[in-house]
mmCIF file of C-alpha atoms and ligand atoms in Angstrom:
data_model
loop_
_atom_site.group_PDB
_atom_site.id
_atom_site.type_symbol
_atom_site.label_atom_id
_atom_site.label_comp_id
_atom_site.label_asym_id
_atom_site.label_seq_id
_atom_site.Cartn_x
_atom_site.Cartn_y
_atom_site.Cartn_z
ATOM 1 C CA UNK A 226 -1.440 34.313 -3.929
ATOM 2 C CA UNK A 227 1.963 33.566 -2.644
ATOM 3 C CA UNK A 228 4.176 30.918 -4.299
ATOM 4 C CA UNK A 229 4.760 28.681 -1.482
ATOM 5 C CA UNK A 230 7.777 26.048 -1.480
ATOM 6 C CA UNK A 231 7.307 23.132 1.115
ATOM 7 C CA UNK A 232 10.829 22.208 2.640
ATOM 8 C CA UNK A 233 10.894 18.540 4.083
ATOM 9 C CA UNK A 234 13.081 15.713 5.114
ATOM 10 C CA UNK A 235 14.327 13.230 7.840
ATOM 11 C CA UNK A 236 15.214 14.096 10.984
ATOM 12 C CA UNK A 237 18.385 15.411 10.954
ATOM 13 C CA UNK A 238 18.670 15.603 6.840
ATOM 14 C CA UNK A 239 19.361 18.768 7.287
ATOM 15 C CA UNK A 240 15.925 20.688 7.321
ATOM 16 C CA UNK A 241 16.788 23.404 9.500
ATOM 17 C CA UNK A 242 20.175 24.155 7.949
ATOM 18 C CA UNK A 243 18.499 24.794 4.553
ATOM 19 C CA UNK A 244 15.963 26.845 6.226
ATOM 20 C CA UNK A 245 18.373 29.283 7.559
ATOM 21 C CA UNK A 246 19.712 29.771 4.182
ATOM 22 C CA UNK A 247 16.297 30.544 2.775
ATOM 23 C CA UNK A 248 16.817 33.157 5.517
ATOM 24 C CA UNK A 249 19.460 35.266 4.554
ATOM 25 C CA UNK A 250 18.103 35.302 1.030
ATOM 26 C CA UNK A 251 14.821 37.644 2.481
ATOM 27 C CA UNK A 252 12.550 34.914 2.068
ATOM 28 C CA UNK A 253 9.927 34.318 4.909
ATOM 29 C CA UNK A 254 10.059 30.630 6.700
ATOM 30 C CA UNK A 255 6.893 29.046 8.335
ATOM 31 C CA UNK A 256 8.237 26.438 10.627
ATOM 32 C CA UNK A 257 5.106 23.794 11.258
ATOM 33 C CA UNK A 258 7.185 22.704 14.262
ATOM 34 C CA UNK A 259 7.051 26.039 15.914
ATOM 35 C CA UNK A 260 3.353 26.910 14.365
ATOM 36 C CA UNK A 261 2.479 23.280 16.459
ATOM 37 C CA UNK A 262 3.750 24.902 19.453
ATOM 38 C CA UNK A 263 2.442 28.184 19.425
ATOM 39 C CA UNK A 264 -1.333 27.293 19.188
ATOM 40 C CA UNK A 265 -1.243 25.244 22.319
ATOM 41 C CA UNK A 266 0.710 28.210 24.356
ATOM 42 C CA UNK A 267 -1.397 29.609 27.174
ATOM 43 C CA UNK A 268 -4.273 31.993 25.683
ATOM 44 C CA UNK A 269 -5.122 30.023 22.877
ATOM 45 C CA UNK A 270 -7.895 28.347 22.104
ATOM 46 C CA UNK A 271 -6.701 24.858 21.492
ATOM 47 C CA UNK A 272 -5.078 24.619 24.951
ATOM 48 C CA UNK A 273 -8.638 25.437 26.206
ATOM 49 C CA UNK A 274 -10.133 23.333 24.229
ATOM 50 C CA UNK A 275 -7.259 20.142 25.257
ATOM 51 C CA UNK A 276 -8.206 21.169 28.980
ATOM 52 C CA UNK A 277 -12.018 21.112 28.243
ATOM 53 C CA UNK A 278 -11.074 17.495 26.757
ATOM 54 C CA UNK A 279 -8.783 15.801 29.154
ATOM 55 C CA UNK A 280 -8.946 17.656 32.503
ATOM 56 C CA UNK A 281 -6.988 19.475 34.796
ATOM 57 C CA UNK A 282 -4.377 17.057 35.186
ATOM 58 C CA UNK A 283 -3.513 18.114 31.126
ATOM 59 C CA UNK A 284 -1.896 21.521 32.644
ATOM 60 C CA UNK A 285 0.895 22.756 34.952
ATOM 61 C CA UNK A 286 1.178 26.059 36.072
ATOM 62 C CA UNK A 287 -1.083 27.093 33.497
ATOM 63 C CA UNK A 288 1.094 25.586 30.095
ATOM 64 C CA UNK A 289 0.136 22.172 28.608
ATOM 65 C CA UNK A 290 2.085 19.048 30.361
ATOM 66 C CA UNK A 291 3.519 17.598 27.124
ATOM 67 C CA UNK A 292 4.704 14.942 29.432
ATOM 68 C CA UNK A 293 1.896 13.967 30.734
ATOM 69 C CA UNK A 294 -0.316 13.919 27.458
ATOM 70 C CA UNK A 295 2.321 12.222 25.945
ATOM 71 C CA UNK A 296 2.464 9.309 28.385
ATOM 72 C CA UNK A 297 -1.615 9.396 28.217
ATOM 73 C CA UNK A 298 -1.541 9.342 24.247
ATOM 74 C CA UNK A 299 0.989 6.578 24.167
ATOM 75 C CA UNK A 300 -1.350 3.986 26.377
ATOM 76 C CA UNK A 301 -4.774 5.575 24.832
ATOM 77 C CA UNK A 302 -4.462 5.294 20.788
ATOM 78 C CA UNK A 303 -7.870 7.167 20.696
ATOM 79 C CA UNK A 304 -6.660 9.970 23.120
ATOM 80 C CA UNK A 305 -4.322 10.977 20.048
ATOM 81 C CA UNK A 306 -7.321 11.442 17.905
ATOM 82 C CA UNK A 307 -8.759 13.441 20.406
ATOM 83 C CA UNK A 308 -5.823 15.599 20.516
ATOM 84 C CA UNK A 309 -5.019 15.752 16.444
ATOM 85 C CA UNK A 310 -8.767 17.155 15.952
ATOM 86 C CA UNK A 311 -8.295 19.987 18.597
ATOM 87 C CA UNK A 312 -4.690 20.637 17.408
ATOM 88 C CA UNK A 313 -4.756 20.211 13.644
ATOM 89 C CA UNK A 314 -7.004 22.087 12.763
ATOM 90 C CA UNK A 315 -5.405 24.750 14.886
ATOM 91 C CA UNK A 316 -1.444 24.379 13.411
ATOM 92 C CA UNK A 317 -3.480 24.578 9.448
ATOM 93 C CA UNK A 318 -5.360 27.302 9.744
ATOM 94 C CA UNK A 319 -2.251 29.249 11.360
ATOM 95 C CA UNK A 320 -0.132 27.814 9.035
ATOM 96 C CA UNK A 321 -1.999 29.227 6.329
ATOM 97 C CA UNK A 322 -2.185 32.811 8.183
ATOM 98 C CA UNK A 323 1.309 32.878 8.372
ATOM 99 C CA UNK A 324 1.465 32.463 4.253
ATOM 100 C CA UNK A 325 -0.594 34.619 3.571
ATOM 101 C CA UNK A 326 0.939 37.624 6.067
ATOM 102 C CA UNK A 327 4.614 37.013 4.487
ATOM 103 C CA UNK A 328 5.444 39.701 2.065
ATOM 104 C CA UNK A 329 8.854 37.887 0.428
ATOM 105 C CA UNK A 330 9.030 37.047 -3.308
ATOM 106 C CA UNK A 331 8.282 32.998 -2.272
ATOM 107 C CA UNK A 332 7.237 31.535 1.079
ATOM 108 C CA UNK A 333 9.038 28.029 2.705
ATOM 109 C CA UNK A 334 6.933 25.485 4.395
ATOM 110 C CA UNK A 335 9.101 23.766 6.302
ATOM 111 C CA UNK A 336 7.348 20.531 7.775
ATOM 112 C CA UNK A 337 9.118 17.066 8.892
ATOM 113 C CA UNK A 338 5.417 15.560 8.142
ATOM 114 C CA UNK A 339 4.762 18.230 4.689
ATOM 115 C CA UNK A 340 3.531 14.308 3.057
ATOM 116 C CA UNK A 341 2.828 12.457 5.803
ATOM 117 C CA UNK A 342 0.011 15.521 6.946
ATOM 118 C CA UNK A 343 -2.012 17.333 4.713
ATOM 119 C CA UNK A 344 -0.096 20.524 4.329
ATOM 120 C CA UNK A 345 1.794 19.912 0.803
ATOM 121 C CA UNK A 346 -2.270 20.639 -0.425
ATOM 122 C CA UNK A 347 -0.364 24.493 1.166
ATOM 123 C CA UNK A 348 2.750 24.376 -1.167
ATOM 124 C CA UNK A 349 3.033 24.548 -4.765
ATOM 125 C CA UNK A 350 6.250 22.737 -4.959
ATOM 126 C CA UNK A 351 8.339 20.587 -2.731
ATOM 127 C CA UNK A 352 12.037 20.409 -1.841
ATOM 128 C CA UNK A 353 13.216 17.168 -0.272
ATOM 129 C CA UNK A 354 16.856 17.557 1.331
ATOM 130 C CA UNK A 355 18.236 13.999 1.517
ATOM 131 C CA UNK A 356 20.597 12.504 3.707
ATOM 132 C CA UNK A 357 21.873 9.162 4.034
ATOM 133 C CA UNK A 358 20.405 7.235 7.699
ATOM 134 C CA UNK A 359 24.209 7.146 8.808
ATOM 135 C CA UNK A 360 24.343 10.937 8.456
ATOM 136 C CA UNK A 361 20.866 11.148 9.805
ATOM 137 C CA UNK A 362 21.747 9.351 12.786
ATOM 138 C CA UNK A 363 24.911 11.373 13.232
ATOM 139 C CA UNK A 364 23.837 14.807 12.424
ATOM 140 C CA UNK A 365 21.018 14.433 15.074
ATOM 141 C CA UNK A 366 22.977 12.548 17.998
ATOM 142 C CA UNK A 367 25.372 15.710 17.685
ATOM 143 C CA UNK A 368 22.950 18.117 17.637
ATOM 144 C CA UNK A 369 20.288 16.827 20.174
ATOM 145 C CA UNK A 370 22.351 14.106 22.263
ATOM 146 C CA UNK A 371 19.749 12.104 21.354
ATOM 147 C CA UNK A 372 20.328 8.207 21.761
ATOM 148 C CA UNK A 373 21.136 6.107 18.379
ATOM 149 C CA UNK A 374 18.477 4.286 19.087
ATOM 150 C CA UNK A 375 16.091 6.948 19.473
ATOM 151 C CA UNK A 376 16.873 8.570 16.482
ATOM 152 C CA UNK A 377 17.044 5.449 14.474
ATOM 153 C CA UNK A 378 12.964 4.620 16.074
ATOM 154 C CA UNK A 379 11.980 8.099 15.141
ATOM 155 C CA UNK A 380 13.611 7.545 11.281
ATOM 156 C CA UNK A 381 11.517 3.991 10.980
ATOM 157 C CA UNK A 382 8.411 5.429 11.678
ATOM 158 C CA UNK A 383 8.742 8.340 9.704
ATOM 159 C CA UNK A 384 7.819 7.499 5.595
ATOM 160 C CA UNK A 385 10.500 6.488 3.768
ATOM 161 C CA UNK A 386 13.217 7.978 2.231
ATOM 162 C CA UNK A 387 12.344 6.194 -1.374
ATOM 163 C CA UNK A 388 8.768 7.666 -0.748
ATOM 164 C CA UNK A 389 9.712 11.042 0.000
ATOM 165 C CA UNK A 390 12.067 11.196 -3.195
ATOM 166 C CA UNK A 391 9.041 10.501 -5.229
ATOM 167 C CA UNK A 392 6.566 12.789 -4.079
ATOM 168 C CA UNK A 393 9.178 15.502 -4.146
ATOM 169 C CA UNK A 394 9.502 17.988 -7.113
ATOM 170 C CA UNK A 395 13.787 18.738 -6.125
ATOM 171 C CA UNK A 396 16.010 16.444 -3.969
ATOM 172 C CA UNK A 397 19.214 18.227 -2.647
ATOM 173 C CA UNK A 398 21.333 15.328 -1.364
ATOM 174 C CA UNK A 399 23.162 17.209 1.756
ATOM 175 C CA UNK A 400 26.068 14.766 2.119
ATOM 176 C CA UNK A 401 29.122 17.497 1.949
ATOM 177 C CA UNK A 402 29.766 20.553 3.903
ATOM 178 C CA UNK A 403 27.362 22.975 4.332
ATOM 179 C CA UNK A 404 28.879 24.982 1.588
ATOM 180 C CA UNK A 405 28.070 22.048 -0.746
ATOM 181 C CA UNK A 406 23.761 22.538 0.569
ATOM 182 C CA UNK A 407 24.424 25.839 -0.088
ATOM 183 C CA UNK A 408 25.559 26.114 -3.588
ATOM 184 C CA UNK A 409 23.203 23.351 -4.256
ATOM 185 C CA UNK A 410 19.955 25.883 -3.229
ATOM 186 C CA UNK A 411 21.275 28.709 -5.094
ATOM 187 C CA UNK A 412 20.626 27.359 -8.403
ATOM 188 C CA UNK A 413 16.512 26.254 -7.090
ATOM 189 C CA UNK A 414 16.093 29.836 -5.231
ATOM 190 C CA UNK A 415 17.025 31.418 -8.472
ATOM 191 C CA UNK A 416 14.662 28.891 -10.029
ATOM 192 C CA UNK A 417 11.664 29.475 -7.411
ATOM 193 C CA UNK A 418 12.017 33.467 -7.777
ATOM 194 C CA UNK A 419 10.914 33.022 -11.767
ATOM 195 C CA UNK A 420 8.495 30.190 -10.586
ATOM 196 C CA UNK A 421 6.957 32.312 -8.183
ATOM 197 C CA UNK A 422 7.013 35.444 -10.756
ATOM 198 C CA UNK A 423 5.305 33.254 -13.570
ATOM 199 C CA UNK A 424 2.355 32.591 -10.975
ATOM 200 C CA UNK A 425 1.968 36.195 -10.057
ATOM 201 C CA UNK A 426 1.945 37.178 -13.921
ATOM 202 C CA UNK A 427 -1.222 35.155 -14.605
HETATM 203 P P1 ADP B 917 16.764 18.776 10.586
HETATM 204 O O1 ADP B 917 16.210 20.165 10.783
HETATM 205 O O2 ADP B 917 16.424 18.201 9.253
HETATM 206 O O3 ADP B 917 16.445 17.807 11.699
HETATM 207 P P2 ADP B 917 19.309 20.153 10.930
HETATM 208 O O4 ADP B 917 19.307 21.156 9.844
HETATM 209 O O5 ADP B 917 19.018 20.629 12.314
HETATM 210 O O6 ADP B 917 18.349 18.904 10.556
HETATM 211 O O7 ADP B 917 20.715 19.378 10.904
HETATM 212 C C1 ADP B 917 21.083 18.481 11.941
HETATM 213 C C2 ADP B 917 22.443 18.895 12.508
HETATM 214 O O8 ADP B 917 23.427 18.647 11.515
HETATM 215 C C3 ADP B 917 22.539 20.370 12.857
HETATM 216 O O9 ADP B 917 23.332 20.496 13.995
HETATM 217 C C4 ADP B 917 23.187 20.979 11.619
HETATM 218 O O10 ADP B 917 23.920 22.135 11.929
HETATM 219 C C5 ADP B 917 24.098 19.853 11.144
HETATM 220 N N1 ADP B 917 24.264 19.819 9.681
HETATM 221 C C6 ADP B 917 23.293 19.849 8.737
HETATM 222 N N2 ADP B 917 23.811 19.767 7.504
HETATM 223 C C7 ADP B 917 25.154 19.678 7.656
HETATM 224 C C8 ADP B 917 26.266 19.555 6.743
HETATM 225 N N3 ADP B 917 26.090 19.528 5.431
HETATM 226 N N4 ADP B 917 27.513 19.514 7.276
HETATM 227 C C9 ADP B 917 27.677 19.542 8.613
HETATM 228 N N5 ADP B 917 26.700 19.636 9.520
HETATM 229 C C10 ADP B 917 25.441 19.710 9.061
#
C-alpha cells in the first residue's frame, strides 16, 4: 500500500502553495476539491443520481446548477443530507482510486475538510500548514477577491486552528516568503520518503 500524507489547512494557509511543491518533487497530489468536482461532471453517476433526487430544475444545459442547489441546500438543511449521501460516497471511493493508481514514492491528500470529513481514516500522517487569520484573510482576498467578510465567515465555520494543530502529526507555520514554506517541507519530504520506505519494508 501507498504511504499516503494528508495535506490540510485554512483557507488561504497556504494549502495549494505547498501542494505545488510536493509537485516538483515527483510526488502525486489528490486534490479532494477537484475529486468533489469531477464526480458530479456530466456522465457520472452521482449527477444522475442528484437529478433522480431533486429534479430537472438541479441541471442546466446538461451540468449541475451549483447555484441553484446551493440556494436550495441553504433554505432545506435536509436537502444537504440528501446531497452528502449521493456525493460522498462518490468523492471517497474516487479518492481512494486515485491513491491507489499513483505510482510516486508517497501520495498527498490534500483536503480543506481532511478532519472535519472522514478522509484522514485515507492518510497515514497529516501535515497542517498554519497561518495566522490576518494572513488567512489576506492571502485569500488577493488571490480570490473574495470579500473580508466572506473569508472571515468561511474561517469561523471551518474547525479551529487550535484543533487542527492537535490532530496534526507536522505543523509548518507559512508566515514568510514562500522560500521560507519551502525549506520548511524539505526537511518532512526527506522525512516522508524513509516513512513511506519503512512501510513498504514490512
Ligand atoms: P489555500 O490553498 O490553503 O487556500 P493557497 O496556497 O492558494 O491557499 O494560498 C493563498 C494565496 O496566497 C495564493 O495566492 C498563494 O500564492 C499565496 N501564498 C501562499 N503562501 C504564501 C507565502 N508564504 N508568501 C506569499 N504568498 C503566499
Amino acid at each position: 500500500m501507498t504511504f499516503v500524507l494528508g495535506l490540510t489547512g485554512g483557507i488561504g494557509s497556504g494549502k495549494s502553495a505547498a501542494s505545488h511543491w510536493f509537485e516538483t518533487q515527483g510526488i502525486v497530489v489528490v486534490d479532494a476539491d477537484v475529486v468533489a468536482r469531477e464526480v458530479v461532471e456530466p456522465g457520472q453517476p452521482a449527477l444522475t443520481q442528484i437529478h433522480q433526487a431533486f429534479g430537472d430544475w438541479v441541471l442546466l444545459n446538461g451540468e449541475l446548477n451549483r447555484r441553484a442547489l446551493r440556494e436550495h441546500i441553504f433554505k432545506e438543511p435536509a436537502a444537504r443530507k440528501t446531497l452528502e449521501a449521493i456525493t460522498h460516497p462518490a468523492i471517497r471511493q474516487s479518492i481512494i482510486q486515485q491513491l491507489q493508481a499513483a505510482r510516486s514514492a508517497y501520495v498527498v491528500l490534500v483536503s480543506p475538510l481532511l478532519f472535519e470529513s472522514n478522509q484522514h481514516e485515507l492518510t497515514q500522517r497529516n501535515l497542517l500548514i498554519d497561518a495566522s487569520e490576518e494572513l488567512q484573510i489576506q492571502r485569500a482576498s488577493q488571490r480570490d477577491g473574495q470579500s473580508i467578510e466572506q473569508i472571515r465567515k468561511i474561517i469561523q465555520v471551518q474547525m479551529s486552528r487550535a484543533d487542527k494543530r492537535q490532530r496534526a502529526d507536522d505543523i509548518v507555520l507559512n508566515d514568510g516568503h514562500l522560500e521560507h514554506l519551502y525549506a520548511q517541507l524539505q526537511p518532512l519530504h526527506q522525512h516522508y520518503l524513509t516513512l513511506a520506505q519503512q512501510q513498504q519494508s514490512v
